[in-house]
């Protein structure tokens, strides 16, 4: 499986619940390498761009309100097959379907507050990384002999 980069974000509420460390630990424990990370508050225009594919959904307004309502941790993760593997670690979008053992399954009670974002395809990953990170904010550090990722 080819090495990929994907975009992830710990959503508003994760900082106030003091579970940033736990969630990042789960990403690291799986084997992803963190190559970009920032604590930020998302502006409404950035939120609207990030979630543009949902602009005509009934929950779009609430989604943009929520994602811009508090601090988030935006990250770029690297690893073999990172895009699909991160989606699988996060679990299903609907919390009713998010299996125990996944991040959403373990930490979320409401679909609209499902704790973590993860890019859903190579095209989304490239687009979302570009929305949140300048090229010089991404620091590749993987040792060529590192067998973990
Ligand atoms: P995902 O975050 O798994 O990629 P998505 O792109 O379909 O899911 O939706 C983006 C976010 O919007 C999702 O994480 C939570 C929210 N959302 C999705 N469907 C929803 C719904 N039916 N009601 C309320 N919020 C919803
Ligand atoms: Mg999505």
mmCIF file of C-alpha atoms and ligand atoms in Angstrom:
data_model
loop_
_atom_site.group_PDB
_atom_site.id
_atom_site.type_symbol
_atom_site.label_atom_id
_atom_site.label_comp_id
_atom_site.label_asym_id
_atom_site.label_seq_id
_atom_site.Cartn_x
_atom_site.Cartn_y
_atom_site.Cartn_z
ATOM 1 C CA UNK A 1 0.000 0.000 0.000
ATOM 2 C CA UNK A 2 1.389 3.379 -0.964
ATOM 3 C CA UNK A 3 2.274 5.978 1.617
ATOM 4 C CA UNK A 4 -0.391 8.687 1.735
ATOM 5 C CA UNK A 5 -1.136 11.882 3.593
ATOM 6 C CA UNK A 6 -4.550 12.640 4.981
ATOM 7 C CA UNK A 7 -6.201 15.492 6.832
ATOM 8 C CA UNK A 8 -7.784 15.088 10.236
ATOM 9 C CA UNK A 9 -9.269 17.450 12.742
ATOM 10 C CA UNK A 10 -10.248 17.058 16.391
ATOM 11 C CA UNK A 11 -13.502 18.996 16.438
ATOM 12 C CA UNK A 12 -14.758 21.640 18.897
ATOM 13 C CA UNK A 13 -15.386 20.182 22.330
ATOM 14 C CA UNK A 14 -12.370 17.872 22.319
ATOM 15 C CA UNK A 15 -10.174 20.488 23.997
ATOM 16 C CA UNK A 16 -12.779 21.330 26.637
ATOM 17 C CA UNK A 17 -13.307 17.611 27.359
ATOM 18 C CA UNK A 18 -9.509 17.285 27.860
ATOM 19 C CA UNK A 19 -9.339 14.272 25.555
ATOM 20 C CA UNK A 20 -6.871 15.675 23.002
ATOM 21 C CA UNK A 21 -4.100 13.472 24.358
ATOM 22 C CA UNK A 22 -6.245 10.343 24.341
ATOM 23 C CA UNK A 23 -7.351 10.882 20.761
ATOM 24 C CA UNK A 24 -3.896 11.731 19.463
ATOM 25 C CA UNK A 25 -2.581 8.657 21.313
ATOM 26 C CA UNK A 26 -5.011 6.491 19.394
ATOM 27 C CA UNK A 27 -3.829 7.928 16.081
ATOM 28 C CA UNK A 28 -0.178 7.423 17.044
ATOM 29 C CA UNK A 29 -0.767 3.959 18.432
ATOM 30 C CA UNK A 30 -2.208 2.856 15.087
ATOM 31 C CA UNK A 31 1.018 4.003 13.439
ATOM 32 C CA UNK A 32 0.199 7.275 11.716
ATOM 33 C CA UNK A 33 3.010 9.817 11.644
ATOM 34 C CA UNK A 34 1.959 13.376 12.510
ATOM 35 C CA UNK A 35 3.550 15.615 9.868
ATOM 36 C CA UNK A 36 1.424 18.731 10.470
ATOM 37 C CA UNK A 37 -0.443 20.023 13.516
ATOM 38 C CA UNK A 38 -2.050 23.265 14.614
ATOM 39 C CA UNK A 39 -4.466 24.521 17.223
ATOM 40 C CA UNK A 40 -6.838 26.955 15.567
ATOM 41 C CA UNK A 41 -10.290 28.421 15.486
ATOM 42 C CA UNK A 42 -11.936 27.931 12.089
ATOM 43 C CA UNK A 43 -13.540 31.020 10.531
ATOM 44 C CA UNK A 44 -17.013 30.680 9.023
ATOM 45 C CA UNK A 45 -15.685 31.171 5.462
ATOM 46 C CA UNK A 46 -13.130 28.402 5.982
ATOM 47 C CA UNK A 47 -15.806 26.157 7.537
ATOM 48 C CA UNK A 48 -18.075 26.761 4.536
ATOM 49 C CA UNK A 49 -15.256 25.893 2.134
ATOM 50 C CA UNK A 50 -14.245 22.820 4.079
ATOM 51 C CA UNK A 51 -17.806 21.480 4.092
ATOM 52 C CA UNK A 52 -18.813 22.893 0.665
ATOM 53 C CA UNK A 53 -20.028 19.460 -0.513
ATOM 54 C CA UNK A 54 -22.783 19.669 2.143
ATOM 55 C CA UNK A 55 -23.954 23.202 1.280
ATOM 56 C CA UNK A 56 -27.425 22.053 0.253
ATOM 57 C CA UNK A 57 -27.991 19.676 3.192
ATOM 58 C CA UNK A 58 -30.462 20.635 5.914
ATOM 59 C CA UNK A 59 -27.748 20.354 8.579
ATOM 60 C CA UNK A 60 -25.241 22.639 6.793
ATOM 61 C CA UNK A 61 -25.959 25.733 8.920
ATOM 62 C CA UNK A 62 -25.600 23.809 12.170
ATOM 63 C CA UNK A 63 -22.475 22.091 10.889
ATOM 64 C CA UNK A 64 -20.767 25.392 10.032
ATOM 65 C CA UNK A 65 -21.892 26.959 13.340
ATOM 66 C CA UNK A 66 -20.529 24.026 15.288
ATOM 67 C CA UNK A 67 -17.197 23.609 13.506
ATOM 68 C CA UNK A 68 -16.443 27.320 13.929
ATOM 69 C CA UNK A 69 -17.673 27.428 17.544
ATOM 70 C CA UNK A 70 -14.448 26.587 19.356
ATOM 71 C CA UNK A 71 -10.843 25.553 18.989
ATOM 72 C CA UNK A 72 -9.881 22.541 16.898
ATOM 73 C CA UNK A 73 -6.658 20.633 16.339
ATOM 74 C CA UNK A 74 -5.972 20.277 12.609
ATOM 75 C CA UNK A 75 -3.430 17.644 11.581
ATOM 76 C CA UNK A 76 -1.845 16.023 8.578
ATOM 77 C CA UNK A 77 -1.143 12.320 9.091
ATOM 78 C CA UNK A 78 1.080 10.116 6.987
ATOM 79 C CA UNK A 79 1.167 6.368 6.579
ATOM 80 C CA UNK A 80 0.499 3.461 4.256
ATOM 81 C CA UNK A 81 -3.066 3.696 2.985
ATOM 82 C CA UNK A 82 -3.578 6.515 5.495
ATOM 83 C CA UNK A 83 -6.812 7.870 4.008
ATOM 84 C CA UNK A 84 -8.875 4.681 4.252
ATOM 85 C CA UNK A 85 -7.185 3.470 7.437
ATOM 86 C CA UNK A 86 -7.932 6.709 9.258
ATOM 87 C CA UNK A 87 -11.581 6.592 8.146
ATOM 88 C CA UNK A 88 -11.811 3.098 9.499
ATOM 89 C CA UNK A 89 -10.205 4.066 12.821
ATOM 90 C CA UNK A 90 -12.678 6.968 13.161
ATOM 91 C CA UNK A 91 -15.771 4.829 12.477
ATOM 92 C CA UNK A 92 -19.041 5.575 10.725
ATOM 93 C CA UNK A 93 -20.435 9.082 10.342
ATOM 94 C CA UNK A 94 -23.717 8.180 12.047
ATOM 95 C CA UNK A 95 -22.995 7.494 15.681
ATOM 96 C CA UNK A 96 -25.660 4.776 15.696
ATOM 97 C CA UNK A 97 -23.457 2.886 13.217
ATOM 98 C CA UNK A 98 -20.052 3.752 14.727
ATOM 99 C CA UNK A 99 -18.735 0.519 16.211
ATOM 100 C CA UNK A 100 -17.302 0.394 19.715
ATOM 101 C CA UNK A 101 -13.534 0.454 19.400
ATOM 102 C CA UNK A 102 -13.625 3.208 16.796
ATOM 103 C CA UNK A 103 -12.993 6.788 17.907
ATOM 104 C CA UNK A 104 -16.533 7.921 17.097
ATOM 105 C CA UNK A 105 -17.947 4.725 18.574
ATOM 106 C CA UNK A 106 -16.088 5.323 21.812
ATOM 107 C CA UNK A 107 -16.342 9.098 22.225
ATOM 108 C CA UNK A 108 -19.516 10.396 20.521
ATOM 109 C CA UNK A 109 -23.230 10.310 21.370
ATOM 110 C CA UNK A 110 -24.497 12.582 18.551
ATOM 111 C CA UNK A 111 -23.744 12.504 14.812
ATOM 112 C CA UNK A 112 -23.414 16.281 14.717
ATOM 113 C CA UNK A 113 -20.796 16.093 17.479
ATOM 114 C CA UNK A 114 -18.799 13.144 16.244
ATOM 115 C CA UNK A 115 -15.434 14.303 17.608
ATOM 116 C CA UNK A 116 -13.149 13.847 14.608
ATOM 117 C CA UNK A 117 -12.977 14.671 10.915
ATOM 118 C CA UNK A 118 -11.056 12.540 8.415
ATOM 119 C CA UNK A 119 -10.685 13.067 4.659
ATOM 120 C CA UNK A 120 -12.784 10.594 2.671
ATOM 121 C CA UNK A 121 -10.701 10.217 -0.537
ATOM 122 C CA UNK A 122 -7.334 11.156 -2.062
ATOM 123 C CA UNK A 123 -8.933 14.183 -3.749
ATOM 124 C CA UNK A 124 -10.511 15.343 -0.455
ATOM 125 C CA UNK A 125 -7.245 14.818 1.413
ATOM 126 C CA UNK A 126 -5.321 16.961 -1.056
ATOM 127 C CA UNK A 127 -7.981 19.667 -1.047
ATOM 128 C CA UNK A 128 -8.361 19.756 2.739
ATOM 129 C CA UNK A 129 -4.617 19.711 3.464
ATOM 130 C CA UNK A 130 -4.304 22.680 1.093
ATOM 131 C CA UNK A 131 -7.143 24.543 2.839
ATOM 132 C CA UNK A 132 -5.582 24.222 6.296
ATOM 133 C CA UNK A 133 -1.812 24.024 5.798
ATOM 134 C CA UNK A 134 0.804 25.900 3.832
ATOM 135 C CA UNK A 135 3.418 23.580 2.315
ATOM 136 C CA UNK A 136 6.073 24.853 4.748
ATOM 137 C CA UNK A 137 3.855 23.905 7.719
ATOM 138 C CA UNK A 138 4.116 20.219 6.826
ATOM 139 C CA UNK A 139 7.204 18.507 8.159
ATOM 140 C CA UNK A 140 7.923 15.031 6.817
ATOM 141 C CA UNK A 141 10.175 13.140 9.197
ATOM 142 C CA UNK A 142 9.631 9.451 8.500
ATOM 143 C CA UNK A 143 12.842 7.475 8.617
ATOM 144 C CA UNK A 144 13.053 5.290 5.508
ATOM 145 C CA UNK A 145 13.574 2.230 7.712
ATOM 146 C CA UNK A 146 10.668 2.908 10.047
ATOM 147 C CA UNK A 147 8.554 -0.267 9.807
ATOM 148 C CA UNK A 148 5.564 1.110 11.736
ATOM 149 C CA UNK A 149 3.884 3.204 9.056
HETATM 150 P P1 LIG B 1 -17.858 12.382 7.672
HETATM 151 O O1 LIG B 1 -17.491 13.384 8.735
HETATM 152 O O2 LIG B 1 -17.905 10.980 8.196
HETATM 153 O O3 LIG B 1 -17.021 12.520 6.422
HETATM 154 P P2 LIG B 1 -19.999 13.665 6.171
HETATM 155 O O4 LIG B 1 -18.943 14.247 5.299
HETATM 156 O O5 LIG B 1 -21.125 12.960 5.507
HETATM 157 O O6 LIG B 1 -19.374 12.679 7.256
HETATM 158 O O7 LIG B 1 -20.645 14.816 7.060
HETATM 159 C C1 LIG B 1 -19.830 15.805 7.639
HETATM 160 C C2 LIG B 1 -20.259 16.038 9.068
HETATM 161 O O8 LIG B 1 -21.584 16.553 9.078
HETATM 162 C C3 LIG B 1 -20.331 14.771 9.921
HETATM 163 O O9 LIG B 1 -19.079 14.458 10.492
HETATM 164 C C4 LIG B 1 -21.340 15.142 10.963
HETATM 165 C C5 LIG B 1 -22.288 16.053 10.218
HETATM 166 N N1 LIG B 1 -23.455 15.308 9.727
HETATM 167 C C6 LIG B 1 -23.474 14.379 8.727
HETATM 168 N N2 LIG B 1 -24.694 13.886 8.539
HETATM 169 C C7 LIG B 1 -25.487 14.525 9.446
HETATM 170 C C8 LIG B 1 -26.871 14.463 9.756
HETATM 171 N N3 LIG B 1 -27.697 13.642 9.091
HETATM 172 N N4 LIG B 1 -27.328 15.255 10.758
HETATM 173 C C9 LIG B 1 -26.506 16.084 11.420
HETATM 174 N N5 LIG B 1 -25.194 16.202 11.169
HETATM 175 C C10 LIG B 1 -24.692 15.432 10.196
HETATM 176 MG MG1 LIG B 2 -16.948 13.959 4.980
#
